[in-house]
Amino acid sequence: MIFDQARWTDDDGERYEPLLSEKRSREVEPSDDDPLPDDLTRESLELPDASEPELARHYTRLSEMNYGVESGPFPLGSCTMKYNPKFTEDIAADPAGHVHPDRPDGSVQGVLELQYRLQDYLGRIGGMDAVTLQPPAGAAGEFAGILVAKAYHESRDDDRSEVVIPDSAHGTNFASAAMAGYDVVNLPSGDDGRVNLEALEAALSEETAALMLTNPNTLGLFERDIERIAELVHDVGGLLYYDGANLNALLGRVRPGDMGFDVMHYNVHKTFATPHGGGGPGAGPVGVVEELREFLPDPHVRAVEDDDADGGTRYETYTPERSVGKVHGYQGNWLVLEKAYAYIARLGDPGLADASAKAVLNANYLAEQVEYETPFGPFHHEFVASAGEQDAADAAKRMLDYGVHPPTTKWPEIVSEALMTEPTEVESRRTLDQLADAFNAVHAEDDETLEAAPERTAARRIDQVTAAREPRLSWQALDREE
Amino acid sequence: MRSDERGSPFAPHTAEETEAMLDAVGVADEEALFDVPDAVRFDGEFGIEPRSERAVREEVGATLARNEDLTEFLGRGHYAHYVPSMVAHLSDRSEFLTSYTQYQPEVAQGFLQALFEYQSMLVELTGLPVANCSMYDAATALGEAATLASRVRQTTGTRVLVPEHLQEGRRAVLENYITGSDLTVESYPMADGNADLDALAEQVDDETVLLYAENPTVRGCIEESLADLGTLADEHEALFTLGSDPVALSVLEAPAEVGADVVVGDCSLGLPTAYGMGLGLFACREEFLRQVPGRLVGASEDDAGRRAYTLTLQTREQHIRRERATSNICTNQAWVALRAAMHVASLGPGGLRELANDCVRYARDLAAELDDVVGLRAPVHDRHHLREFTVRTDQPAGAVAADLAAEGFAVHTLDDHLLQVCVTDANADATDDLVAAFEEVAR
């Protein structure tokens, strides 16, 4: 047992924390001292009104009802839930970096220099010639990258309407391509779980603006035919887009640029260990080859030699010549980028290469230990096991009772009842053995046991159907029912 | 213990463990695990030197020290408000900070409840019944409002109308978000810092799918004809979308009361100014529920009959609907939303309103003082202001701003003779110094 929420209960033996609104609320109305006239102001405002000690306990209790990377292993496939080093939090907390985005460049040379260096580091790691830091998440990076591809084609008076995407791709690929105005062409996987070259040839045409691919793919398999894939895409005049979600498997071994990719995004909250924060903020920098540099979002940071500046280099923002414009109101999630810079600087060449080595070793070691069938292979950073006759979602709920976070379930659909598992490099052999024990204990159990799970969590199995059928999305909605 | 005593400091493997694991897998070394053709193998170096934790901290600290120490009187959508210490300490608890999207709600009740509370606070502040649990920022939220409008409108139409005075990034992002639709963006004129209602009435027609207004406007003016704008939009079945922020919403007319269909904005609470990193708000009417972008937390019950929370209505989202999803947003700003909720809770309704009212007084008083300075007129617009206002200069505005920077103050330059100044609780104690600096440079 690694993590057990059943140990914690309140005075009544309940694993429950009241809503703030149930603790203490207050309605405040305008007073005669208010500086604005009545016709411009609201009549009243009611919000929770708890004291600081009450709030401290509230949020501490809520944190105890939540599972993070430091609670235990978090082998959620395709999400790369790594340990997030502490020192990067101190760096992001430094008020020297807390500046307003509208400051003139000359007064924020520190911020711009770090951004420039991060652009440079990411370019080297990805084999890309230029990198923009603006997109505030991976999906925003996909959108920016596809806009760049679109602008490139349009600059050549080449009107293309389609983006090809394998069926195993992340759902965001499809949505991002659609947002950019493209029709999506679905590419079915081959029998070995990889891109089928014949199917690819059939999907490609003069209408193909890009192929969006992650490599290794979501089954943890390296697309060995990547050179041929790149050739086919380039032959029809399309661009090759790299979804960086699985980059953690390749650091120092292969670079997307060297595989023929023209544009890519990086998920710094995955590969570069910035905290996921319960679903953001992330950051999704985009790298491109030289030909696409002029289309990058506005602004981009560059270095200018300047004898007057400290160290002879000045950093400035500029608008690339044929920029696609903006995908974020300002310059993305700066504090997240600062943490990513610090992480990369800490690891350097040997640390980055070792991170991938251990991530791949851990995935293969764990795949070896679990008794569920693991089709395909050999695996890189993650593997997809099949729960077989079991329901993968039920198996996952039961794993919670063994104190571990379960894998991603039921996706990709190529494997029936998929358990998509990515342990990352930060787990020790001992933890992997504990994880395998949990997998194997669940593997041996009957459906009745699985369906009754979980028991040792803050909440028992939650009724998802009612939540969607009768949506109650606020405490006001709960109050109306009573 | 280090990974083989040389590699990643965050991989726990000893050399012995690595050997044993390689044996178990049945390969000779780690390189054999990489199923990569030789032709694409990278055998070079990135050229990135590893550094100690201490060295990285010192390096970043020394680099950030190159930032000039300016007192910022900057706003235009991104605002500095003091963030109570409690917010950082509690949000930094690792169970929150290092958790993922709540795909297993039974072990994520804490974050889900906090996000449910965040949504509820927005429901109270906007009066609209549905709020999602975050967008990236105001600009992307506005973009999502436009694509929502194109999906929900019963009749055809392509026009999105936005104020001519709009933060530049918001317009630019909006233009990109509508790439995949047939929408077009047009500006409507402003009159003395507010929407020019007469001109707008001429401009809006049945082809208009969305009418966007802000309160306060980007120049800090409080919009005085919100209800009329709402009626105008309603007459043409256009979605009335209002941009605001929680501090402003705590005192200004409630959006639902003036007919708003959607509210977007930047939160401006919970985080310091972070070079533009923020939190986008999105709230709307109930009838758009199944078209809302982003994640929603709902209340349900668990098997024991207790109230429990879960992400819900995921059939709208990209991992299920793929190219037919309402939006591509996946990772959002959840942790910032948590911080914003903590900040609002720590202020309480009284504290939040006091903060907003203080910002009205600060702006009013500072504008009056600057108006007394030779060579300046402020506020330019004869309106009530919240946090910020514009200043007309006799001297070229760019030169005045540069001279102020030399004195240690940052303000916005809008055009040849127009500056903008923003004052909040974060810089209110420096206004006397700012006025003195203006007296030096504005004449």
Tab-separated table of C-alpha atoms in Angstrom, chain A residues 79-419:
chain	number	residue	atom	x	y	z
A	79	CYS	CA	1.178	11.964	-19.770
A	80	THR	CA	4.794	11.551	-18.574
A	81	MET	CA	4.134	12.143	-14.892
A	82	LYS	CA	7.676	12.727	-13.666
A	83	TYR	CA	8.882	13.971	-10.320
A	84	ASN	CA	9.127	17.780	-10.429
A	85	PRO	CA	12.300	19.032	-8.754
A	86	LYS	CA	11.758	21.511	-5.933
A	87	PHE	CA	14.419	24.064	-6.798
A	88	THR	CA	12.583	25.141	-9.921
A	89	GLU	CA	9.711	26.357	-7.726
A	90	ASP	CA	12.096	28.689	-5.901
A	91	ILE	CA	13.339	30.015	-9.215
A	92	ALA	CA	9.802	30.724	-10.440
A	93	ALA	CA	8.998	32.426	-7.119
A	94	ASP	CA	11.793	35.000	-7.573
A	95	PRO	CA	10.055	38.396	-7.820
A	96	ALA	CA	12.766	39.535	-10.235
A	97	GLY	CA	10.987	37.480	-12.908
A	98	HIS	CA	7.528	38.814	-12.072
A	99	VAL	CA	7.329	41.598	-14.613
A	100	HIS	CA	4.505	43.060	-16.655
A	101	PRO	CA	4.372	41.824	-20.268
A	102	ASP	CA	4.086	45.348	-21.696
A	103	ARG	CA	7.425	46.459	-20.361
A	104	PRO	CA	9.872	47.746	-22.979
A	105	ASP	CA	12.424	45.113	-24.042
A	106	GLY	CA	15.301	47.164	-22.685
A	107	SER	CA	13.970	46.891	-19.143
A	108	VAL	CA	13.441	43.107	-19.159
A	109	GLN	CA	16.741	41.864	-20.516
A	110	GLY	CA	16.886	39.128	-17.877
A	111	VAL	CA	13.582	37.596	-18.920
A	112	LEU	CA	14.385	37.892	-22.615
A	113	GLU	CA	17.851	36.395	-22.186
A	114	LEU	CA	16.413	33.342	-20.410
A	115	GLN	CA	13.752	32.999	-23.092
A	116	TYR	CA	16.401	33.208	-25.778
A	117	ARG	CA	18.515	30.555	-24.085
A	118	LEU	CA	15.504	28.267	-23.675
A	119	GLN	CA	14.635	28.733	-27.372
A	120	ASP	CA	18.221	27.729	-28.129
A	121	TYR	CA	18.230	24.684	-25.820
A	122	LEU	CA	14.944	23.399	-27.175
A	123	GLY	CA	16.189	23.885	-30.723
A	124	ARG	CA	19.274	21.790	-30.010
A	125	ILE	CA	17.279	19.058	-28.284
A	126	GLY	CA	14.713	18.829	-31.089
A	127	GLY	CA	17.071	19.407	-33.995
A	128	MET	CA	15.059	22.482	-34.946
A	129	ASP	CA	16.382	25.790	-36.280
A	130	ALA	CA	14.024	28.141	-34.442
A	131	VAL	CA	11.667	27.840	-31.474
A	132	THR	CA	8.805	29.990	-30.207
A	133	LEU	CA	7.798	29.824	-26.538
A	134	GLN	CA	4.374	31.427	-26.889
A	135	PRO	CA	1.881	28.522	-26.920
A	136	PRO	CA	0.526	28.015	-23.373
A	137	ALA	CA	-0.028	24.228	-23.683
A	138	GLY	CA	0.673	21.301	-25.969
A	139	ALA	CA	-2.619	21.642	-27.831
A	140	ALA	CA	-1.976	25.362	-28.279
A	141	GLY	CA	1.424	24.380	-29.678
A	142	GLU	CA	-0.225	22.034	-32.152
A	143	PHE	CA	-2.541	24.824	-33.238
A	144	ALA	CA	0.355	27.271	-33.624
A	145	GLY	CA	2.411	24.681	-35.514
A	146	ILE	CA	-0.402	23.924	-37.918
A	147	LEU	CA	-1.003	27.657	-38.445
A	148	VAL	CA	2.685	27.950	-39.357
A	149	ALA	CA	2.343	25.067	-41.821
A	150	LYS	CA	-0.747	26.698	-43.301
A	151	ALA	CA	0.995	30.070	-43.651
A	152	TYR	CA	3.921	28.324	-45.350
A	153	HIS	CA	1.681	26.714	-47.974
A	154	GLU	CA	-0.275	29.921	-48.495
A	155	SER	CA	2.952	31.857	-49.017
A	156	ARG	CA	3.602	29.560	-51.971
A	157	ASP	CA	0.057	30.016	-53.307
A	158	ASP	CA	-0.432	26.354	-52.568
A	159	ASP	CA	-3.961	25.836	-51.321
A	160	ARG	CA	-4.190	22.571	-49.374
A	161	SER	CA	-7.167	21.291	-47.415
A	162	GLU	CA	-6.189	18.151	-45.504
A	163	VAL	CA	-4.159	17.022	-42.515
A	164	VAL	CA	-3.459	13.312	-42.150
A	165	ILE	CA	-3.505	11.877	-38.613
A	166	PRO	CA	-3.049	8.247	-37.446
A	167	ASP	CA	-5.918	6.735	-35.471
A	168	SER	CA	-3.622	6.273	-32.465
A	169	ALA	CA	-2.823	10.007	-32.243
A	170	HIS	CA	-3.756	12.268	-29.338
A	171	GLY	CA	-7.285	13.683	-29.713
A	172	THR	CA	-5.897	17.210	-29.631
A	173	ASN	CA	-4.207	16.644	-33.033
A	174	PHE	CA	-7.580	16.241	-34.697
A	175	ALA	CA	-9.130	19.208	-32.884
A	176	SER	CA	-6.159	21.497	-33.563
A	177	ALA	CA	-6.138	20.664	-37.277
A	178	ALA	CA	-9.892	21.348	-37.440
A	179	MET	CA	-9.461	24.694	-35.645
A	180	ALA	CA	-6.970	25.681	-38.310
A	181	GLY	CA	-9.615	24.938	-40.925
A	182	TYR	CA	-8.356	21.599	-42.215
A	183	ASP	CA	-10.275	18.441	-43.020
A	184	VAL	CA	-8.848	15.492	-41.120
A	185	VAL	CA	-7.886	12.325	-42.983
A	186	ASN	CA	-7.822	9.374	-40.610
A	187	LEU	CA	-4.888	7.000	-41.050
A	188	PRO	CA	-5.564	3.461	-39.757
A	189	SER	CA	-2.674	1.726	-37.960
A	190	GLY	CA	-1.012	-1.320	-39.445
A	191	ASP	CA	-1.129	-4.794	-37.881
A	192	ASP	CA	2.108	-4.106	-36.032
A	193	GLY	CA	0.654	-0.982	-34.390
A	194	ARG	CA	2.755	1.306	-36.559
A	195	VAL	CA	2.020	3.450	-39.608
A	196	ASN	CA	1.108	1.280	-42.571
A	197	LEU	CA	3.004	2.674	-45.559
A	198	GLU	CA	0.406	1.585	-48.071
A	199	ALA	CA	-2.368	3.202	-46.080
A	200	LEU	CA	-0.212	6.308	-45.790
A	201	GLU	CA	0.346	6.475	-49.534
A	202	ALA	CA	-3.378	6.146	-50.066
A	203	ALA	CA	-4.095	8.947	-47.592
A	204	LEU	CA	-1.547	11.392	-49.012
A	205	SER	CA	-2.283	13.651	-51.936
A	206	GLU	CA	-1.750	17.105	-53.351
A	207	GLU	CA	-4.307	18.209	-50.751
A	208	THR	CA	-2.091	17.100	-47.834
A	209	ALA	CA	-0.869	20.073	-45.840
A	210	ALA	CA	0.764	17.944	-43.143
A	211	LEU	CA	1.027	14.577	-41.466
A	212	MET	CA	0.840	14.815	-37.660
A	213	LEU	CA	2.775	12.038	-36.017
A	214	THR	CA	4.175	11.179	-32.619
A	215	ASN	CA	7.230	8.961	-32.522
A	216	PRO	CA	7.369	6.729	-30.565
A	217	ASN	CA	3.620	6.447	-30.961
A	218	THR	CA	1.047	6.047	-28.198
A	219	LEU	CA	1.661	2.287	-28.120
A	220	GLY	CA	5.261	3.052	-27.164
A	221	LEU	CA	6.480	1.848	-30.576
A	222	PHE	CA	9.118	3.607	-32.632
A	223	GLU	CA	8.062	4.255	-36.227
A	224	ARG	CA	11.063	2.555	-37.794
A	225	ASP	CA	10.032	3.592	-41.289
A	226	ILE	CA	10.247	7.233	-40.376
A	227	GLU	CA	12.658	8.077	-43.210
A	228	ARG	CA	10.276	6.580	-45.770
A	229	ILE	CA	7.310	8.285	-44.092
A	230	ALA	CA	9.076	11.647	-44.314
A	231	GLU	CA	9.923	11.022	-47.941
A	232	LEU	CA	6.321	10.168	-48.846
A	233	VAL	CA	4.951	13.251	-47.119
A	234	HIS	CA	7.549	15.562	-48.618
A	235	ASP	CA	7.048	14.053	-52.078
A	236	VAL	CA	3.455	15.282	-52.154
A	237	GLY	CA	4.562	18.689	-50.887
A	238	GLY	CA	3.269	18.191	-47.334
A	239	LEU	CA	5.032	19.014	-44.084
A	240	LEU	CA	5.787	16.560	-41.298
A	241	TYR	CA	4.517	17.627	-37.858
A	242	TYR	CA	5.979	16.072	-34.698
A	243	ASP	CA	3.725	15.763	-31.654
A	244	GLY	CA	6.250	16.103	-28.828
A	245	ALA	CA	4.140	14.318	-26.215
A	246	ASN	CA	6.422	11.287	-26.302
A	247	LEU	CA	9.756	13.085	-26.629
A	248	ASN	CA	10.840	11.806	-23.212
A	249	ALA	CA	11.648	8.495	-24.907
A	250	LEU	CA	14.185	9.945	-27.328
A	251	LEU	CA	16.343	12.583	-25.622
A	252	GLY	CA	19.855	12.367	-26.989
A	253	ARG	CA	19.065	9.317	-29.176
A	254	VAL	CA	17.076	10.792	-32.051
A	255	ARG	CA	16.011	14.338	-32.837
A	256	PRO	CA	12.756	15.076	-34.625
A	257	GLY	CA	14.614	17.396	-37.011
A	258	ASP	CA	16.969	14.579	-37.989
A	259	MET	CA	14.005	12.282	-38.673
A	260	GLY	CA	12.666	14.723	-41.255
A	261	PHE	CA	10.111	16.595	-39.151
A	262	ASP	CA	9.590	20.203	-40.206
A	263	VAL	CA	7.619	21.496	-37.254
A	264	MET	CA	7.082	20.169	-33.738
A	265	HIS	CA	5.810	21.096	-30.313
A	266	TYR	CA	7.412	20.342	-26.960
A	267	ASN	CA	5.366	19.566	-23.841
A	268	VAL	CA	7.573	21.107	-21.188
A	269	HIS	CA	5.241	19.840	-18.456
A	270	LYS	CA	6.011	16.310	-19.657
A	271	THR	CA	9.564	16.053	-20.995
A	272	PHE	CA	11.005	18.856	-18.914
A	273	ALA	CA	9.359	18.062	-15.607
A	274	THR	CA	7.410	21.212	-14.854
A	275	PRO	CA	4.437	20.390	-12.614
A	276	HIS	CA	1.135	19.559	-14.298
A	277	GLY	CA	-0.753	21.496	-11.628
A	278	GLY	CA	-3.864	19.336	-11.804
A	279	GLY	CA	-4.231	20.142	-15.502
A	280	GLY	CA	-2.132	23.202	-16.198
A	281	PRO	CA	-0.478	25.561	-16.623
A	282	GLY	CA	1.695	23.812	-19.147
A	283	ALA	CA	3.626	25.262	-22.051
A	284	GLY	CA	3.905	24.080	-25.632
A	285	PRO	CA	6.870	25.701	-27.406
A	286	VAL	CA	7.003	25.099	-31.158
A	287	GLY	CA	10.168	24.358	-33.129
A	288	VAL	CA	10.534	24.731	-36.887
A	289	VAL	CA	13.133	24.241	-39.604
A	290	GLU	CA	14.766	27.291	-41.135
A	291	GLU	CA	12.264	27.553	-43.999
A	292	LEU	CA	9.421	28.096	-41.542
A	293	ARG	CA	11.133	30.555	-39.198
A	294	GLU	CA	9.587	33.647	-40.784
A	295	PHE	CA	6.073	32.365	-39.966
A	296	LEU	CA	6.574	31.958	-36.202
A	297	PRO	CA	4.149	33.687	-33.812
A	298	ASP	CA	4.561	37.320	-32.852
A	299	PRO	CA	6.735	38.152	-30.999
A	300	HIS	CA	9.881	36.038	-31.156
A	301	VAL	CA	13.080	36.720	-29.200
A	302	ARG	CA	16.438	37.309	-30.870
A	303	ALA	CA	19.928	38.315	-29.794
A	304	VAL	CA	21.587	41.427	-31.127
A	305	GLU	CA	25.278	42.117	-30.702
A	306	ASP	CA	25.600	45.418	-28.908
A	307	ASP	CA	28.823	46.813	-27.501
A	308	ASP	CA	26.892	49.011	-25.076
A	309	ALA	CA	25.106	46.131	-23.332
A	310	ASP	CA	26.462	44.033	-20.448
A	311	GLY	CA	28.263	41.144	-22.041
A	312	GLY	CA	27.873	42.655	-25.486
A	313	THR	CA	24.527	41.011	-26.227
A	314	ARG	CA	21.117	42.580	-26.137
A	315	TYR	CA	17.871	40.641	-26.519
A	316	GLU	CA	14.850	41.967	-28.331
A	317	THR	CA	11.395	40.862	-29.345
A	318	TYR	CA	10.475	41.212	-33.007
A	319	THR	CA	7.707	40.181	-35.349
A	320	PRO	CA	8.865	37.499	-37.796
A	321	GLU	CA	8.426	38.686	-41.377
A	322	ARG	CA	5.350	36.609	-42.228
A	323	SER	CA	4.232	35.831	-38.703
A	324	VAL	CA	1.019	33.887	-38.120
A	325	GLY	CA	0.195	36.372	-35.364
A	326	LYS	CA	-0.632	35.272	-31.848
A	327	VAL	CA	-2.012	32.185	-30.091
A	328	HIS	CA	-1.815	33.745	-26.593
A	329	GLY	CA	-2.542	37.292	-25.481
A	330	TYR	CA	1.034	37.790	-24.336
A	331	GLN	CA	4.052	35.494	-24.354
A	332	GLY	CA	2.619	32.244	-22.973
A	333	ASN	CA	3.179	30.711	-19.566
A	334	TRP	CA	6.436	32.346	-18.565
A	335	LEU	CA	6.790	30.861	-15.075
A	336	VAL	CA	6.445	27.354	-16.525
A	337	LEU	CA	9.088	28.124	-19.140
A	338	GLU	CA	11.428	29.390	-16.425
A	339	LYS	CA	11.104	26.034	-14.640
A	340	ALA	CA	11.774	24.137	-17.866
A	341	TYR	CA	14.923	26.170	-18.459
A	342	ALA	CA	16.159	25.359	-14.967
A	343	TYR	CA	15.416	21.649	-15.401
A	344	ILE	CA	17.296	21.422	-18.704
A	345	ALA	CA	20.238	23.365	-17.283
A	346	ARG	CA	20.377	21.057	-14.262
A	347	LEU	CA	20.472	17.874	-16.357
A	348	GLY	CA	22.538	18.964	-19.334
A	349	ASP	CA	23.569	16.463	-21.997
A	350	PRO	CA	24.262	13.491	-19.715
A	351	GLY	CA	21.158	13.983	-17.578
A	352	LEU	CA	18.804	14.348	-20.515
A	353	ALA	CA	20.201	11.262	-22.222
A	354	ASP	CA	20.028	9.290	-19.000
A	355	ALA	CA	16.445	10.384	-18.372
A	356	SER	CA	15.416	8.745	-21.639
A	357	ALA	CA	17.541	5.669	-20.990
A	358	LYS	CA	15.920	5.100	-17.607
A	359	ALA	CA	12.426	5.939	-18.849
A	360	VAL	CA	12.763	3.295	-21.556
A	361	LEU	CA	14.385	0.795	-19.195
A	362	ASN	CA	11.601	1.292	-16.652
A	363	ALA	CA	8.854	0.792	-19.228
A	364	ASN	CA	10.423	-2.384	-20.528
A	365	TYR	CA	11.156	-3.714	-17.046
A	366	LEU	CA	7.602	-3.113	-15.873
A	367	ALA	CA	6.151	-4.623	-19.070
A	368	GLU	CA	8.211	-7.708	-18.285
A	369	GLN	CA	6.814	-7.974	-14.750
A	370	VAL	CA	3.098	-7.577	-15.429
A	371	GLU	CA	0.989	-10.619	-16.161
A	372	TYR	CA	-1.414	-8.840	-18.470
A	373	GLU	CA	-0.751	-9.490	-22.127
A	374	THR	CA	1.419	-6.808	-23.719
A	375	PRO	CA	1.014	-7.018	-27.487
A	376	PHE	CA	3.396	-5.361	-29.974
A	377	GLY	CA	6.827	-4.109	-28.900
A	378	PRO	CA	9.649	-3.533	-28.466
A	379	PHE	CA	8.610	-0.683	-26.255
A	380	HIS	CA	10.068	2.707	-25.668
A	381	HIS	CA	8.762	4.961	-22.861
A	382	GLU	CA	5.406	3.233	-22.431
A	383	PHE	CA	3.610	0.011	-23.181
A	384	VAL	CA	-0.015	-0.848	-23.702
A	385	ALA	CA	-1.213	-3.965	-21.925
A	386	SER	CA	-4.609	-5.506	-22.548
A	387	ALA	CA	-6.895	-6.181	-19.596
A	388	GLY	CA	-8.243	-9.049	-21.716
A	389	GLU	CA	-11.576	-10.272	-20.375
A	390	GLN	CA	-11.550	-7.655	-17.650
A	391	ASP	CA	-12.966	-4.172	-18.070
A	392	ALA	CA	-9.915	-1.887	-18.148
A	393	ALA	CA	-11.734	0.895	-16.295
A	394	ASP	CA	-12.743	-1.492	-13.500
A	395	ALA	CA	-9.210	-2.848	-13.271
A	396	ALA	CA	-7.958	0.715	-12.940
A	397	LYS	CA	-10.387	1.492	-10.104
A	398	ARG	CA	-9.186	-1.609	-8.274
A	399	MET	CA	-5.554	-0.514	-8.605
A	400	LEU	CA	-6.467	2.553	-6.553
A	401	ASP	CA	-7.142	0.197	-3.645
A	402	TYR	CA	-3.585	-1.068	-3.911
A	403	GLY	CA	-2.363	2.474	-3.382
A	404	VAL	CA	-1.116	3.252	-6.871
A	405	HIS	CA	-2.408	5.502	-9.615
A	406	PRO	CA	-3.623	3.373	-12.529
A	407	PRO	CA	-2.545	3.682	-16.152
A	408	THR	CA	-4.537	5.407	-18.893
A	409	THR	CA	-7.417	3.128	-19.849
A	410	LYS	CA	-9.277	2.104	-23.006
A	411	TRP	CA	-6.988	4.056	-25.313
A	412	PRO	CA	-5.610	3.681	-27.903
A	413	GLU	CA	-8.443	1.560	-29.225
A	414	ILE	CA	-6.085	-0.619	-31.282
A	415	VAL	CA	-5.609	-2.710	-28.125
A	416	SER	CA	-8.805	-3.999	-26.544
A	417	GLU	CA	-9.301	-2.917	-22.916
A	418	ALA	CA	-6.045	-0.980	-23.088
A	419	LEU	CA	-3.940	-0.198	-20.017
